[in-house]
């Protein structure tokens, strides 16, 4: 079923005949096909990386800070923070870029750069325990870089000390050279009395110092995984034959998983659909196209399985039957 067009509403269709359909104008061929835009994106990426390599020895630190802010504002970066901005409101990264690049050219104001860079870092980096919004170990390394241990408050208060197990609180008291106590509560009171209201106590496991060793372990695991992946890529490249003059522009990930743009028919893609080089088609559009194709195939199969004398209801029943089989196959897959 489809809604009638304005010019169709006054026209009655004959029984058992298809309603007239308006023929859509053919899509205008894009100046550059989707494959060409993907190739152009790879060429631009190589040029950008070459430009970065050219200034790596003497790049201005403030230019580098601005570039890092630009990178954080990229569409391929997803930043999840504990506090989300209301829907439609600019993120802190976007606010910083608007302040630093109001006309598309960097405002070389060191004070403004410091202010915006620190604001973005505070918005992004956090030490919360969360699989979704926590920064993880990198934020603790940042704490080492900027001596965040010096900013830690006194942690000898009852609510925090209650989080220790009895062996843990006894070990904490031992580190303060306190005599053993019979209960955890007694040791908590002893620690608070020893530190005093004006004192400051931060247990070793609460500081940022352990991040360095944890980072070495994580880095070693990342290196091992990278070596395994490199070995798999090498074997894949050895099996593949060289194809095309521009294959050297495509990274291994795209060779393994595809660019999503293939064949000369991609030239028919409209400019709005290929504005971003190498961008895959909208999943909603792909879903709609797949549904239209499925319906067309089911209608053709229903017509082929019914006689010419069969009415529309009979064909609809066959189509519904085939559709139910297709759903069973989809669920089984």
XYZ file of C-alpha atoms in Angstrom:
333
model
C 0.000 0.000 0.000
C 1.120 3.555 -0.589
C -0.570 6.938 -0.079
C -2.183 8.392 -3.186
C -0.542 11.354 -4.809
C -2.571 14.545 -5.187
C -3.196 13.977 -8.891
C -4.288 10.389 -8.209
C -6.952 11.143 -5.605
C -9.581 12.089 -8.204
C -8.818 9.116 -10.436
C -10.608 5.829 -9.714
C -8.633 2.725 -10.637
C -10.406 -0.038 -12.536
C -11.009 -3.282 -10.617
C -8.006 -5.646 -10.476
C -5.789 -3.027 -12.025
C -2.790 -1.242 -10.568
C -3.208 2.366 -9.577
C -1.200 4.736 -11.744
C 2.193 5.551 -10.277
C 4.170 8.699 -10.737
C 7.549 7.980 -12.310
C 10.338 9.536 -10.289
C 12.897 11.573 -12.151
C 16.174 9.720 -12.567
C 18.828 10.594 -10.036
C 21.436 13.015 -11.243
C 24.835 11.383 -11.562
C 27.304 12.656 -8.991
C 30.465 14.359 -10.231
C 32.568 11.814 -8.309
C 31.359 8.307 -7.520
C 31.322 6.838 -4.043
C 34.408 4.774 -4.872
C 36.144 7.929 -6.079
C 35.258 9.787 -2.885
C 36.613 6.900 -0.798
C 39.836 7.031 -2.806
C 39.993 10.815 -2.407
C 39.584 10.424 1.343
C 42.554 8.067 1.481
C 44.679 10.454 -0.589
C 43.773 13.397 1.657
C 44.577 11.298 4.735
C 48.029 10.460 3.366
C 48.648 14.150 2.619
C 47.561 15.158 6.142
C 49.779 12.534 7.744
C 52.725 13.586 5.583
C 52.192 17.198 6.676
C 52.207 16.103 10.328
C 55.385 14.091 9.788
C 57.018 17.164 8.239
C 56.545 19.271 11.391
C 57.049 16.562 14.020
C 60.519 17.843 14.975
C 59.618 21.487 15.612
C 55.841 21.733 15.854
C 54.592 24.619 17.980
C 53.209 23.151 21.235
C 50.129 25.362 21.053
C 49.460 24.274 17.481
C 49.669 20.703 18.724
C 47.196 21.439 21.542
C 44.786 22.958 19.025
C 45.224 19.961 16.715
C 44.454 17.594 19.573
C 41.272 19.545 20.301
C 40.348 19.308 16.625
C 40.935 15.557 16.730
C 38.691 15.225 19.793
C 35.976 17.043 17.872
C 36.131 14.621 14.933
C 33.147 12.503 13.935
C 35.191 9.335 14.444
C 35.728 10.112 18.148
C 33.088 9.185 20.693
C 33.462 10.758 24.128
C 31.197 9.549 26.915
C 31.328 11.579 30.112
C 29.496 11.027 33.416
C 27.553 14.257 32.910
C 25.804 14.494 29.538
C 24.890 17.779 27.900
C 21.165 18.305 27.287
C 19.996 17.176 23.864
C 20.935 19.664 21.162
C 23.391 21.591 23.342
C 26.982 22.017 22.149
C 29.503 19.723 23.794
C 32.507 21.184 25.615
C 34.740 20.138 22.716
C 32.520 21.959 20.220
C 32.435 25.051 22.442
C 36.236 25.058 22.593
C 36.567 24.753 18.817
C 34.071 27.571 18.282
C 36.184 29.792 20.543
C 39.532 28.843 18.990
C 38.491 28.660 15.314
C 35.678 31.239 14.929
C 36.665 32.010 11.322
C 38.309 28.685 10.546
C 41.763 29.989 11.502
C 43.343 29.398 14.913
C 43.351 32.351 17.320
C 46.920 32.294 18.642
C 46.161 33.390 22.178
C 48.119 31.226 24.670
C 45.817 32.125 27.562
C 42.713 31.156 25.538
C 44.363 27.939 24.377
C 45.265 26.974 27.930
C 41.769 27.762 29.142
C 39.967 25.779 26.433
C 42.418 22.854 26.488
C 42.078 22.462 30.261
C 38.287 22.780 30.049
C 38.093 20.002 27.449
C 40.460 17.784 29.448
C 38.338 18.250 32.563
C 35.222 17.390 30.572
C 36.726 14.261 29.025
C 39.158 12.797 31.558
C 37.760 11.279 34.750
C 38.603 8.508 37.164
C 35.087 7.226 37.755
C 34.576 3.465 37.873
C 32.372 2.882 34.854
C 32.572 0.762 31.718
C 30.774 3.439 29.738
C 31.941 6.870 30.931
C 35.135 6.243 32.888
C 38.463 7.167 31.260
C 40.308 4.293 32.854
C 44.052 4.118 33.273
C 44.854 7.039 30.970
C 43.245 9.503 33.398
C 45.413 8.150 36.207
C 48.492 8.631 34.009
C 47.322 12.199 33.439
C 47.160 12.532 37.225
C 50.818 11.475 37.425
C 51.706 13.952 34.686
C 50.139 16.871 36.548
C 50.941 15.698 40.124
C 47.338 15.115 41.137
C 48.532 13.297 44.271
C 49.289 16.713 45.770
C 45.606 17.618 45.385
C 44.203 14.534 47.134
C 42.282 15.429 50.326
C 42.545 13.887 53.758
C 40.893 10.468 53.535
C 40.946 9.628 57.249
C 37.184 9.972 57.685
C 34.737 7.356 58.861
C 32.696 6.864 55.664
C 35.806 6.038 53.670
C 37.490 3.934 56.351
C 34.364 1.782 56.638
C 35.054 0.625 53.068
C 38.147 -1.291 54.267
C 37.930 -4.936 55.251
C 39.251 -5.837 58.679
C 42.600 -7.094 57.300
C 42.752 -4.024 55.060
C 42.162 -1.526 57.874
C 44.671 -3.348 60.061
C 47.260 -3.086 57.277
C 46.494 0.622 56.912
C 47.026 1.127 60.638
C 50.264 -0.833 60.469
C 51.525 1.491 57.722
C 50.906 4.371 60.139
C 52.858 2.441 62.826
C 49.780 2.015 65.007
C 49.426 -0.871 67.417
C 46.985 -3.654 66.410
C 43.386 -3.311 67.551
C 40.787 -5.954 68.331
C 38.183 -4.718 65.863
C 38.068 -2.784 62.646
C 36.059 -0.009 64.293
C 38.741 0.498 66.920
C 41.394 0.726 64.230
C 39.306 3.234 62.253
C 38.999 5.425 65.333
C 42.725 5.057 66.005
C 43.594 6.174 62.455
C 41.294 9.207 62.628
C 42.725 10.170 66.011
C 46.291 9.711 64.769
C 45.790 11.840 61.649
C 43.686 14.489 63.374
C 41.200 16.958 61.949
C 43.938 19.148 60.494
C 46.127 16.307 59.244
C 46.177 14.596 55.868
C 46.343 10.870 55.132
C 46.028 9.222 51.713
C 46.469 5.420 51.555
C 48.897 4.162 48.958
C 46.236 2.377 46.904
C 44.168 5.572 46.664
C 46.887 7.622 44.979
C 47.968 7.784 41.357
C 51.370 6.123 41.791
C 50.194 2.576 40.975
C 49.107 3.705 37.505
C 52.657 3.530 36.136
C 53.059 -0.195 36.797
C 49.493 -0.950 35.692
C 50.193 0.918 32.470
C 53.276 -1.183 31.757
C 51.209 -4.357 32.118
C 48.437 -3.007 29.878
C 50.921 -1.719 27.322
C 52.613 -5.121 27.139
C 49.212 -6.745 26.509
C 48.437 -4.207 23.771
C 51.794 -4.894 22.108
C 51.147 -8.637 22.143
C 47.716 -8.163 20.600
C 49.158 -5.824 17.973
C 51.805 -8.384 17.037
C 49.160 -11.097 16.644
C 47.058 -8.820 14.462
C 50.086 -7.863 12.365
C 50.846 -11.557 11.834
C 47.256 -12.180 10.692
C 47.394 -9.193 8.368
C 50.653 -10.399 6.878
C 49.213 -13.813 6.099
C 46.114 -12.171 4.601
C 48.182 -9.909 2.352
C 50.231 -12.881 1.217
C 47.085 -14.678 0.071
C 45.562 -11.721 -1.747
C 46.528 -10.838 -5.295
C 47.270 -7.239 -6.186
C 44.230 -5.546 -7.669
C 43.962 -2.038 -9.103
C 46.348 0.872 -9.187
C 45.050 2.451 -5.974
C 45.038 -0.561 -3.654
C 48.070 0.830 -1.858
C 45.881 3.691 -0.656
C 43.489 1.405 1.210
C 44.365 0.351 4.769
C 44.301 -3.278 5.770
C 41.086 -2.818 7.769
C 39.212 -1.782 4.622
C 40.701 -4.664 2.660
C 39.529 -7.052 5.382
C 36.070 -5.637 5.955
C 35.330 -3.685 2.765
C 34.729 0.012 2.268
C 30.985 -0.283 1.764
C 31.413 1.359 -1.646
C 31.796 -0.966 -4.591
C 31.125 -1.091 -8.296
C 30.504 1.611 -10.871
C 26.857 1.876 -9.824
C 28.011 3.837 -6.806
C 28.436 6.781 -9.149
C 24.676 7.211 -8.964
C 24.949 8.171 -5.283
C 23.751 11.700 -4.677
C 26.147 14.335 -3.258
C 24.233 14.466 0.029
C 24.741 10.723 0.480
C 28.484 10.867 -0.212
C 29.411 14.104 1.490
C 31.789 12.286 3.814
C 34.531 10.377 2.009
C 34.254 6.663 2.565
C 31.171 7.011 4.716
C 28.849 4.019 4.681
C 25.227 4.431 3.672
C 22.645 5.313 6.293
C 21.543 2.061 8.048
C 17.918 3.239 7.974
C 18.085 3.740 4.207
C 19.659 0.306 3.769
C 16.887 -1.205 5.907
C 14.186 0.491 3.801
C 15.844 -0.618 0.556
C 16.096 -4.202 1.817
C 12.409 -4.176 2.806
C 11.349 -2.844 -0.616
C 13.446 -5.473 -2.383
C 11.994 -8.243 -0.184
C 8.432 -7.146 -0.920
C 9.112 -6.986 -4.662
C 10.599 -10.482 -4.688
C 7.709 -11.882 -2.655
C 5.165 -10.351 -5.038
C 6.940 -11.818 -8.065
C 7.084 -15.253 -6.410
C 3.379 -15.076 -5.512
C 2.450 -14.237 -9.107
C 4.622 -17.073 -10.417
C 3.040 -19.615 -8.061
C -0.565 -18.650 -8.818
C -2.481 -18.963 -12.045
C -3.467 -16.004 -14.172
C -7.086 -16.562 -13.134
C -6.275 -16.287 -9.448
C -7.531 -13.121 -7.821
C -5.541 -10.643 -5.738
C -6.557 -12.307 -2.462
C -5.094 -15.630 -3.570
C -1.803 -13.987 -4.516
C -1.757 -12.119 -1.195
C -2.266 -15.404 0.680
C 0.651 -17.013 -1.191
C 2.804 -13.957 -0.509
C 1.986 -14.100 3.219
C 2.835 -17.821 3.258
C 6.212 -17.197 1.609
C 6.867 -14.325 3.981
C 6.304 -16.597 6.983
C 8.820 -19.103 5.573
C 11.318 -16.290 5.058
C 10.906 -15.204 8.690
C 11.565 -18.776 9.890
C 14.756 -18.930 7.812
C 15.860 -15.535 9.133
C 15.336 -16.595 12.760
C 17.177 -19.888 12.175
C 20.124 -18.020 10.649
